[in-house]
Amino acid sequence: LRQLESHDFPVHEEGWYSACVQYTQGKPANPQGLRMELNVELKPDIDHRDPDTPVETYRQPINTLNSNIESAHREINYLLARTGRFSKTAQSTYWRVVWCAIVNICVLIGSSWWQVWSLKRLFKEKKLV
């Protein structure tokens, strides 16, 4: 891939910006052959608060946010406990199903053996064998 052009668009105010890109060379661009990179540089050390706004203005939204975070934390802990309990219940049910299947197989084998033994005995008594 080769880089054809590079453009910088410095902005001095925050906000929404739109950019329109048009392919103007030769044939229309193949979507798989067009590569575009967008590099956005942000400076995290800029304080975006208004210095004229009093701290009390931020107190209510922060308190609301803290209570919402605590509520979410309690809900997550509850869901984790429920998940653990559900896992134990599912595992217990799984082993009960396994033991029930083993008992069913044993009963099936036992009843099959008893039928064959009874039929053999019947045929011997009737002297058909």
Short mmCIF file of N, CA, C and O in Angstrom, two decimals:
data_model
loop_
_atom_site.label_atom_id
_atom_site.label_comp_id
_atom_site.label_asym_id
_atom_site.label_seq_id
_atom_site.Cartn_x
_atom_site.Cartn_y
_atom_site.Cartn_z
N LEU A 1 0.83 -1.18 0.00
CA LEU A 1 0.00 0.00 0.00
C LEU A 1 0.88 1.25 0.00
O LEU A 1 1.87 1.32 0.70
N ARG A 2 0.49 2.20 -0.74
CA ARG A 2 1.23 3.45 -0.74
C ARG A 2 0.33 4.58 -0.27
O ARG A 2 -0.88 4.56 -0.48
N GLN A 3 0.92 5.53 0.37
CA GLN A 3 0.17 6.66 0.90
C GLN A 3 0.16 7.76 -0.16
O GLN A 3 1.20 8.22 -0.60
N LEU A 4 -1.03 8.16 -0.58
CA LEU A 4 -1.13 9.17 -1.63
C LEU A 4 -1.09 10.57 -1.07
O LEU A 4 -0.31 11.39 -1.50
N GLU A 5 -1.95 10.85 -0.11
CA GLU A 5 -2.01 12.20 0.42
C GLU A 5 -2.27 12.15 1.91
O GLU A 5 -2.85 11.20 2.42
N SER A 6 -1.84 13.21 2.57
CA SER A 6 -2.10 13.34 3.99
C SER A 6 -2.55 14.76 4.26
O SER A 6 -1.97 15.71 3.74
N HIS A 7 -3.60 14.90 5.06
CA HIS A 7 -4.12 16.22 5.38
C HIS A 7 -4.31 16.35 6.88
O HIS A 7 -4.68 15.39 7.55
N ASP A 8 -4.05 17.53 7.37
CA ASP A 8 -4.28 17.82 8.79
C ASP A 8 -5.39 18.87 8.87
O ASP A 8 -5.44 19.81 8.08
N PHE A 9 -6.26 18.66 9.86
CA PHE A 9 -7.34 19.60 10.10
C PHE A 9 -7.32 19.98 11.57
O PHE A 9 -8.01 19.39 12.38
N PRO A 10 -6.52 20.97 11.94
CA PRO A 10 -6.51 21.36 13.35
C PRO A 10 -7.79 22.11 13.70
O PRO A 10 -8.29 22.91 12.91
N VAL A 11 -8.34 21.82 14.87
CA VAL A 11 -9.54 22.50 15.33
C VAL A 11 -9.22 23.17 16.67
O VAL A 11 -8.39 22.70 17.43
N HIS A 12 -9.89 24.26 16.91
CA HIS A 12 -9.61 25.01 18.12
C HIS A 12 -10.78 25.02 19.09
O HIS A 12 -10.67 25.55 20.18
N GLU A 13 -11.90 24.45 18.69
CA GLU A 13 -13.06 24.36 19.56
C GLU A 13 -13.55 22.93 19.58
O GLU A 13 -13.44 22.21 18.59
N GLU A 14 -14.11 22.52 20.73
CA GLU A 14 -14.67 21.18 20.79
C GLU A 14 -16.02 21.17 20.11
O GLU A 14 -16.67 22.20 19.97
N GLY A 15 -16.41 20.00 19.61
CA GLY A 15 -17.70 19.89 18.94
C GLY A 15 -17.68 18.73 17.96
O GLY A 15 -16.74 17.95 17.91
N TRP A 16 -18.73 18.64 17.16
CA TRP A 16 -18.86 17.60 16.14
C TRP A 16 -18.30 18.13 14.83
O TRP A 16 -18.61 19.25 14.42
N TYR A 17 -17.50 17.31 14.17
CA TYR A 17 -16.94 17.70 12.89
C TYR A 17 -17.21 16.60 11.88
O TYR A 17 -17.21 15.41 12.21
N SER A 18 -17.45 17.00 10.65
CA SER A 18 -17.69 16.04 9.57
C SER A 18 -16.57 16.17 8.55
O SER A 18 -16.06 17.27 8.29
N ALA A 19 -16.22 15.05 7.96
CA ALA A 19 -15.22 15.06 6.90
C ALA A 19 -15.77 14.25 5.74
O ALA A 19 -16.34 13.18 5.92
N CYS A 20 -15.62 14.77 4.54
CA CYS A 20 -16.09 14.08 3.34
C CYS A 20 -14.86 13.68 2.54
O CYS A 20 -14.00 14.51 2.23
N VAL A 21 -14.77 12.40 2.18
CA VAL A 21 -13.63 11.89 1.43
C VAL A 21 -14.15 11.37 0.11
O VAL A 21 -15.11 10.59 0.07
N GLN A 22 -13.52 11.79 -1.00
CA GLN A 22 -13.96 11.35 -2.31
C GLN A 22 -12.77 10.84 -3.08
O GLN A 22 -11.71 11.46 -3.10
N TYR A 23 -12.94 9.70 -3.74
CA TYR A 23 -11.88 9.11 -4.56
C TYR A 23 -11.99 9.73 -5.94
O TYR A 23 -13.03 9.63 -6.60
N THR A 24 -10.93 10.39 -6.41
CA THR A 24 -11.03 11.15 -7.67
C THR A 24 -10.06 10.67 -8.74
O THR A 24 -9.91 11.33 -9.74
N GLN A 25 -9.41 9.55 -8.58
CA GLN A 25 -8.42 9.12 -9.56
C GLN A 25 -8.93 7.90 -10.32
O GLN A 25 -9.26 6.89 -9.72
N GLY A 26 -8.97 7.98 -11.62
CA GLY A 26 -9.26 6.85 -12.48
C GLY A 26 -10.58 6.18 -12.19
O GLY A 26 -11.63 6.80 -12.13
N LYS A 27 -10.51 4.87 -12.01
CA LYS A 27 -11.71 4.06 -11.78
C LYS A 27 -12.23 4.29 -10.36
O LYS A 27 -11.48 4.71 -9.48
N PRO A 28 -13.51 3.95 -10.12
CA PRO A 28 -14.03 4.04 -8.75
C PRO A 28 -13.24 3.10 -7.83
O PRO A 28 -12.77 2.05 -8.25
N ALA A 29 -13.12 3.49 -6.61
CA ALA A 29 -12.31 2.72 -5.66
C ALA A 29 -12.95 1.39 -5.33
O ALA A 29 -14.15 1.29 -5.18
N ASN A 30 -12.13 0.39 -5.24
CA ASN A 30 -12.56 -0.91 -4.73
C ASN A 30 -12.59 -0.79 -3.21
O ASN A 30 -11.58 -0.41 -2.61
N PRO A 31 -13.72 -1.09 -2.55
CA PRO A 31 -13.79 -0.91 -1.09
C PRO A 31 -12.70 -1.69 -0.35
O PRO A 31 -12.29 -1.31 0.72
N GLN A 32 -12.23 -2.77 -0.95
CA GLN A 32 -11.17 -3.54 -0.28
C GLN A 32 -9.80 -2.94 -0.53
O GLN A 32 -8.84 -3.29 0.13
N GLY A 33 -9.69 -2.04 -1.52
CA GLY A 33 -8.40 -1.47 -1.85
C GLY A 33 -8.19 -0.09 -1.29
O GLY A 33 -7.12 0.48 -1.44
N LEU A 34 -9.18 0.49 -0.66
CA LEU A 34 -9.08 1.83 -0.11
C LEU A 34 -8.79 1.73 1.37
O LEU A 34 -9.49 1.05 2.12
N ARG A 35 -7.74 2.40 1.81
CA ARG A 35 -7.39 2.36 3.22
C ARG A 35 -7.37 3.80 3.73
O ARG A 35 -6.79 4.68 3.09
N MET A 36 -8.00 3.98 4.88
CA MET A 36 -8.07 5.32 5.43
C MET A 36 -7.73 5.24 6.91
O MET A 36 -8.21 4.36 7.61
N GLU A 37 -6.91 6.16 7.37
CA GLU A 37 -6.56 6.23 8.78
C GLU A 37 -7.00 7.59 9.31
O GLU A 37 -6.83 8.61 8.65
N LEU A 38 -7.54 7.57 10.51
CA LEU A 38 -7.96 8.80 11.16
C LEU A 38 -7.24 8.85 12.50
O LEU A 38 -7.45 8.01 13.36
N ASN A 39 -6.36 9.81 12.65
CA ASN A 39 -5.62 9.98 13.89
C ASN A 39 -6.16 11.21 14.61
O ASN A 39 -6.18 12.30 14.06
N VAL A 40 -6.60 10.99 15.84
CA VAL A 40 -7.13 12.08 16.64
C VAL A 40 -6.22 12.26 17.84
O VAL A 40 -5.99 11.32 18.59
N GLU A 41 -5.69 13.45 18.00
CA GLU A 41 -4.84 13.72 19.15
C GLU A 41 -5.64 14.47 20.20
O GLU A 41 -6.22 15.52 19.92
N LEU A 42 -5.69 13.92 21.38
CA LEU A 42 -6.38 14.57 22.49
C LEU A 42 -5.36 14.91 23.56
O LEU A 42 -4.42 14.16 23.79
N LYS A 43 -5.58 16.01 24.20
CA LYS A 43 -4.69 16.39 25.28
C LYS A 43 -5.43 16.22 26.60
O LYS A 43 -6.31 17.00 26.93
N PRO A 44 -5.09 15.18 27.36
CA PRO A 44 -5.84 14.89 28.59
C PRO A 44 -5.58 15.86 29.73
O PRO A 44 -6.28 15.86 30.70
N ASP A 45 -4.55 16.68 29.62
CA ASP A 45 -4.24 17.57 30.74
C ASP A 45 -5.05 18.86 30.73
O ASP A 45 -4.90 19.69 31.60
N ILE A 46 -5.93 19.03 29.76
CA ILE A 46 -6.76 20.24 29.70
C ILE A 46 -7.94 20.07 30.65
O ILE A 46 -8.63 19.05 30.64
N ASP A 47 -8.19 21.07 31.49
CA ASP A 47 -9.32 21.06 32.41
C ASP A 47 -10.50 21.73 31.71
O ASP A 47 -10.45 22.91 31.38
N HIS A 48 -11.55 20.93 31.43
CA HIS A 48 -12.69 21.45 30.68
C HIS A 48 -13.76 22.08 31.57
O HIS A 48 -14.79 22.48 31.07
N ARG A 49 -13.55 22.15 32.88
CA ARG A 49 -14.56 22.75 33.75
C ARG A 49 -14.55 24.26 33.60
O ARG A 49 -13.51 24.87 33.36
N ASP A 50 -15.70 24.81 33.78
CA ASP A 50 -15.81 26.26 33.74
C ASP A 50 -15.38 26.81 35.10
O ASP A 50 -15.94 26.44 36.13
N PRO A 51 -14.38 27.67 35.13
CA PRO A 51 -13.90 28.17 36.44
C PRO A 51 -14.93 29.03 37.16
O PRO A 51 -14.85 29.22 38.37
N ASP A 52 -15.94 29.54 36.45
CA ASP A 52 -16.94 30.37 37.09
C ASP A 52 -18.05 29.55 37.74
O ASP A 52 -18.86 30.09 38.49
N THR A 53 -18.11 28.24 37.46
CA THR A 53 -19.17 27.40 38.02
C THR A 53 -18.76 26.97 39.43
O THR A 53 -17.66 26.45 39.64
N PRO A 54 -19.64 27.16 40.42
CA PRO A 54 -19.29 26.77 41.79
C PRO A 54 -19.29 25.24 41.95
O PRO A 54 -19.94 24.51 41.19
N VAL A 55 -18.53 24.78 42.94
CA VAL A 55 -18.39 23.34 43.18
C VAL A 55 -19.72 22.71 43.55
O VAL A 55 -19.98 21.55 43.22
N GLU A 56 -20.61 23.45 44.18
CA GLU A 56 -21.91 22.92 44.59
C GLU A 56 -22.72 22.42 43.40
O GLU A 56 -23.54 21.53 43.53
N THR A 57 -22.48 22.97 42.24
CA THR A 57 -23.20 22.55 41.04
C THR A 57 -22.87 21.10 40.69
O THR A 57 -23.71 20.37 40.18
N TYR A 58 -21.65 20.69 40.98
CA TYR A 58 -21.22 19.32 40.67
C TYR A 58 -21.61 18.32 41.74
O TYR A 58 -21.60 17.12 41.51
N ARG A 59 -21.92 18.80 42.94
CA ARG A 59 -22.16 17.90 44.08
C ARG A 59 -23.35 16.97 43.84
O ARG A 59 -23.26 15.76 44.04
N GLN A 60 -24.48 17.49 43.38
CA GLN A 60 -25.68 16.67 43.18
C GLN A 60 -25.47 15.59 42.11
O GLN A 60 -25.77 14.43 42.35
N PRO A 61 -24.94 15.92 40.92
CA PRO A 61 -24.72 14.86 39.93
C PRO A 61 -23.73 13.79 40.41
O PRO A 61 -23.90 12.60 40.15
N ILE A 62 -22.72 14.23 41.17
CA ILE A 62 -21.74 13.26 41.68
C ILE A 62 -22.37 12.36 42.73
O ILE A 62 -22.14 11.15 42.75
N ASN A 63 -23.20 12.92 43.61
CA ASN A 63 -23.89 12.10 44.61
C ASN A 63 -24.84 11.10 43.94
O ASN A 63 -24.93 9.94 44.33
N THR A 64 -25.55 11.55 42.91
CA THR A 64 -26.44 10.66 42.16
C THR A 64 -25.63 9.55 41.50
O THR A 64 -26.01 8.37 41.54
N LEU A 65 -24.50 9.91 40.90
CA LEU A 65 -23.64 8.92 40.27
C LEU A 65 -23.11 7.92 41.29
O LEU A 65 -23.10 6.71 41.03
N ASN A 66 -22.70 8.39 42.46
CA ASN A 66 -22.21 7.48 43.51
C ASN A 66 -23.30 6.52 43.96
O ASN A 66 -23.04 5.33 44.14
N SER A 67 -24.52 7.01 44.15
CA SER A 67 -25.60 6.11 44.57
C SER A 67 -25.91 5.10 43.47
O SER A 67 -26.19 3.93 43.76
N ASN A 68 -25.85 5.51 42.21
CA ASN A 68 -26.07 4.58 41.11
C ASN A 68 -24.98 3.52 41.05
O ASN A 68 -25.25 2.34 40.79
N ILE A 69 -23.74 3.92 41.29
CA ILE A 69 -22.63 2.97 41.29
C ILE A 69 -22.78 1.98 42.44
O ILE A 69 -22.56 0.77 42.27
N GLU A 70 -23.16 2.46 43.62
CA GLU A 70 -23.37 1.56 44.76
C GLU A 70 -24.50 0.58 44.47
O GLU A 70 -24.42 -0.61 44.79
N SER A 71 -25.58 1.07 43.87
CA SER A 71 -26.70 0.20 43.51
C SER A 71 -26.26 -0.86 42.51
O SER A 71 -26.61 -2.04 42.64
N ALA A 72 -25.49 -0.47 41.51
CA ALA A 72 -24.98 -1.43 40.53
C ALA A 72 -24.05 -2.44 41.19
O ALA A 72 -24.10 -3.64 40.87
N HIS A 73 -23.24 -1.99 42.14
CA HIS A 73 -22.33 -2.89 42.85
C HIS A 73 -23.13 -3.93 43.66
O HIS A 73 -22.81 -5.12 43.64
N ARG A 74 -24.18 -3.49 44.35
CA ARG A 74 -25.02 -4.42 45.09
C ARG A 74 -25.69 -5.43 44.16
O ARG A 74 -25.77 -6.62 44.45
N GLU A 75 -26.18 -4.94 43.03
CA GLU A 75 -26.84 -5.82 42.05
C GLU A 75 -25.86 -6.85 41.49
O GLU A 75 -26.20 -8.03 41.33
N ILE A 76 -24.64 -6.43 41.21
CA ILE A 76 -23.62 -7.36 40.70
C ILE A 76 -23.30 -8.42 41.74
O ILE A 76 -23.19 -9.62 41.43
N ASN A 77 -23.15 -8.02 43.01
CA ASN A 77 -22.88 -9.00 44.07
C ASN A 77 -24.03 -9.99 44.20
O ASN A 77 -23.82 -11.19 44.37
N TYR A 78 -25.27 -9.49 44.11
CA TYR A 78 -26.44 -10.37 44.18
C TYR A 78 -26.44 -11.36 43.02
O TYR A 78 -26.68 -12.55 43.20
N LEU A 79 -26.16 -10.86 41.81
CA LEU A 79 -26.14 -11.74 40.64
C LEU A 79 -25.01 -12.77 40.73
O LEU A 79 -25.18 -13.92 40.31
N LEU A 80 -23.87 -12.38 41.29
CA LEU A 80 -22.78 -13.35 41.47
C LEU A 80 -23.18 -14.45 42.44
O LEU A 80 -22.91 -15.63 42.21
N ALA A 81 -23.85 -14.07 43.53
CA ALA A 81 -24.30 -15.07 44.50
C ALA A 81 -25.35 -15.98 43.86
O ALA A 81 -25.32 -17.20 44.05
N ARG A 82 -26.24 -15.40 43.08
CA ARG A 82 -27.26 -16.22 42.39
C ARG A 82 -26.64 -17.16 41.39
O ARG A 82 -27.07 -18.30 41.23
N THR A 83 -25.63 -16.68 40.69
CA THR A 83 -24.95 -17.52 39.70
C THR A 83 -24.27 -18.70 40.39
O THR A 83 -24.34 -19.83 39.89
N GLY A 84 -23.64 -18.46 41.52
CA GLY A 84 -23.01 -19.55 42.28
C GLY A 84 -24.04 -20.56 42.74
O GLY A 84 -23.83 -21.78 42.63
N ARG A 85 -25.15 -20.07 43.27
CA ARG A 85 -26.21 -20.98 43.73
C ARG A 85 -26.80 -21.77 42.56
O ARG A 85 -27.07 -22.97 42.67
N PHE A 86 -27.00 -21.11 41.42
CA PHE A 86 -27.52 -21.79 40.24
C PHE A 86 -26.55 -22.87 39.76
O PHE A 86 -26.97 -23.96 39.37
N SER A 87 -25.26 -22.57 39.81
CA SER A 87 -24.26 -23.55 39.38
C SER A 87 -24.30 -24.78 40.27
O SER A 87 -24.24 -25.92 39.77
N LYS A 88 -24.41 -24.59 41.59
CA LYS A 88 -24.49 -25.73 42.50
C LYS A 88 -25.76 -26.54 42.24
O LYS A 88 -25.73 -27.77 42.24
N THR A 89 -26.88 -25.86 42.01
CA THR A 89 -28.14 -26.55 41.74
C THR A 89 -28.04 -27.34 40.44
O THR A 89 -28.49 -28.49 40.37
N ALA A 90 -27.46 -26.75 39.41
CA ALA A 90 -27.33 -27.42 38.12
C ALA A 90 -26.44 -28.65 38.24
O ALA A 90 -26.75 -29.72 37.69
N GLN A 91 -25.35 -28.52 38.99
CA GLN A 91 -24.45 -29.67 39.17
C GLN A 91 -25.13 -30.77 39.96
O GLN A 91 -25.02 -31.96 39.62
N SER A 92 -25.87 -30.44 41.00
CA SER A 92 -26.60 -31.42 41.79
C SER A 92 -27.65 -32.13 40.93
O SER A 92 -27.79 -33.36 40.99
N THR A 93 -28.37 -31.36 40.12
CA THR A 93 -29.37 -31.95 39.24
C THR A 93 -28.72 -32.88 38.22
O THR A 93 -29.24 -33.96 37.93
N TYR A 94 -27.58 -32.48 37.71
CA TYR A 94 -26.86 -33.31 36.75
C TYR A 94 -26.52 -34.67 37.36
O TYR A 94 -26.75 -35.71 36.74
N TRP A 95 -25.98 -34.67 38.58
CA TRP A 95 -25.61 -35.95 39.20
C TRP A 95 -26.84 -36.77 39.54
O TRP A 95 -26.82 -38.01 39.48
N ARG A 96 -27.95 -36.15 39.90
CA ARG A 96 -29.19 -36.90 40.14
C ARG A 96 -29.67 -37.57 38.87
O ARG A 96 -30.13 -38.71 38.89
N VAL A 97 -29.57 -36.88 37.75
CA VAL A 97 -29.97 -37.46 36.47
C VAL A 97 -29.06 -38.63 36.11
O VAL A 97 -29.51 -39.67 35.63
N VAL A 98 -27.77 -38.47 36.36
CA VAL A 98 -26.82 -39.57 36.08
C VAL A 98 -27.17 -40.79 36.91
O VAL A 98 -27.23 -41.92 36.39
N TRP A 99 -27.40 -40.62 38.22
CA TRP A 99 -27.73 -41.77 39.07
C TRP A 99 -29.07 -42.38 38.67
O TRP A 99 -29.22 -43.61 38.70
N CYS A 100 -30.03 -41.56 38.29
CA CYS A 100 -31.32 -42.08 37.83
C CYS A 100 -31.13 -42.92 36.57
O CYS A 100 -31.74 -43.99 36.42
N ALA A 101 -30.30 -42.48 35.65
CA ALA A 101 -30.04 -43.23 34.43
C ALA A 101 -29.35 -44.55 34.74
O ALA A 101 -29.68 -45.60 34.16
N ILE A 102 -28.40 -44.55 35.69
CA ILE A 102 -27.70 -45.78 36.08
C ILE A 102 -28.69 -46.77 36.68
O ILE A 102 -28.68 -47.96 36.36
N VAL A 103 -29.58 -46.28 37.55
CA VAL A 103 -30.59 -47.16 38.17
C VAL A 103 -31.52 -47.71 37.09
O VAL A 103 -31.86 -48.91 37.10
N ASN A 104 -31.95 -46.87 36.15
CA ASN A 104 -32.81 -47.34 35.06
C ASN A 104 -32.14 -48.42 34.23
O ASN A 104 -32.76 -49.42 33.86
N ILE A 105 -30.87 -48.25 33.93
CA ILE A 105 -30.14 -49.26 33.16
C ILE A 105 -30.03 -50.56 33.94
O ILE A 105 -30.22 -51.65 33.38
N CYS A 106 -29.75 -50.46 35.24
CA CYS A 106 -29.67 -51.67 36.06
C CYS A 106 -31.01 -52.40 36.11
O CYS A 106 -31.06 -53.63 36.01
N VAL A 107 -32.09 -51.66 36.26
CA VAL A 107 -33.43 -52.28 36.28
C VAL A 107 -33.72 -52.92 34.93
O VAL A 107 -34.25 -54.04 34.86
N LEU A 108 -33.38 -52.27 33.86
CA LEU A 108 -33.58 -52.81 32.52
C LEU A 108 -32.79 -54.10 32.33
O LEU A 108 -33.33 -55.11 31.85
N ILE A 109 -31.55 -54.11 32.71
CA ILE A 109 -30.72 -55.32 32.57
C ILE A 109 -31.26 -56.43 33.47
O ILE A 109 -31.36 -57.60 33.04
N GLY A 110 -31.63 -56.09 34.71
CA GLY A 110 -32.17 -57.09 35.63
C GLY A 110 -33.48 -57.69 35.13
O GLY A 110 -33.68 -58.91 35.18
N SER A 111 -34.38 -56.86 34.65
CA SER A 111 -35.66 -57.39 34.15
C SER A 111 -35.45 -58.20 32.88
O SER A 111 -36.13 -59.22 32.67
N SER A 112 -34.52 -57.80 32.02
CA SER A 112 -34.24 -58.59 30.81
C SER A 112 -33.68 -59.96 31.20
O SER A 112 -34.09 -60.99 30.64
N TRP A 113 -32.75 -59.98 32.14
CA TRP A 113 -32.17 -61.26 32.59
C TRP A 113 -33.27 -62.14 33.20
O TRP A 113 -33.33 -63.34 32.94
N TRP A 114 -34.16 -61.54 34.03
CA TRP A 114 -35.23 -62.32 34.65
C TRP A 114 -36.18 -62.90 33.60
O TRP A 114 -36.60 -64.04 33.72
N GLN A 115 -36.51 -62.13 32.53
CA GLN A 115 -37.39 -62.64 31.47
C GLN A 115 -36.74 -63.81 30.75
O GLN A 115 -37.37 -64.83 30.50
N VAL A 116 -35.47 -63.67 30.39
CA VAL A 116 -34.77 -64.77 29.70
C VAL A 116 -34.71 -66.00 30.59
O VAL A 116 -34.98 -67.13 30.15
N TRP A 117 -34.38 -65.82 31.87
CA TRP A 117 -34.29 -66.95 32.80
C TRP A 117 -35.66 -67.62 32.96
O TRP A 117 -35.76 -68.85 32.95
N SER A 118 -36.73 -66.83 33.06
CA SER A 118 -38.08 -67.39 33.20
C SER A 118 -38.50 -68.16 31.95
O SER A 118 -39.10 -69.24 32.04
N LEU A 119 -38.21 -67.62 30.78
CA LEU A 119 -38.55 -68.31 29.55
C LEU A 119 -37.78 -69.62 29.40
O LEU A 119 -38.33 -70.65 28.99
N LYS A 120 -36.51 -69.64 29.75
CA LYS A 120 -35.72 -70.87 29.69
C LYS A 120 -36.32 -71.92 30.62
O LYS A 120 -36.46 -73.09 30.26
N ARG A 121 -36.64 -71.50 31.85
CA ARG A 121 -37.22 -72.42 32.82
C ARG A 121 -38.57 -72.96 32.34
O ARG A 121 -38.85 -74.16 32.46
N LEU A 122 -39.40 -72.08 31.75
CA LEU A 122 -40.70 -72.51 31.22
C LEU A 122 -40.52 -73.54 30.11
O LEU A 122 -41.20 -74.58 30.11
N PHE A 123 -39.60 -73.28 29.20
CA PHE A 123 -39.41 -74.22 28.10
C PHE A 123 -38.82 -75.54 28.59
O PHE A 123 -39.14 -76.61 28.05
N LYS A 124 -37.99 -75.50 29.62
CA LYS A 124 -37.44 -76.75 30.18
C LYS A 124 -38.53 -77.56 30.87
O LYS A 124 -38.59 -78.78 30.78
N GLU A 125 -39.42 -76.88 31.61
CA GLU A 125 -40.51 -77.57 32.31
C GLU A 125 -41.48 -78.19 31.31
O GLU A 125 -42.01 -79.27 31.56
N LYS A 126 -41.74 -77.52 30.22
CA LYS A 126 -42.66 -78.03 29.20
C LYS A 126 -41.96 -79.02 28.28
O LYS A 126 -42.59 -79.63 27.41
N LYS A 127 -40.67 -79.15 28.43
CA LYS A 127 -39.82 -80.04 27.66
C LYS A 127 -39.91 -79.72 26.17
O LYS A 127 -40.01 -80.60 25.32
N LEU A 128 -39.87 -78.44 25.89
CA LEU A 128 -39.85 -77.98 24.51
C LEU A 128 -38.42 -77.77 24.01
O LEU A 128 -38.19 -77.66 22.82
N VAL A 129 -37.48 -77.74 24.95
CA VAL A 129 -36.10 -77.54 24.56
C VAL A 129 -35.33 -78.82 24.75
O VAL A 129 -35.46 -79.62 25.56
#
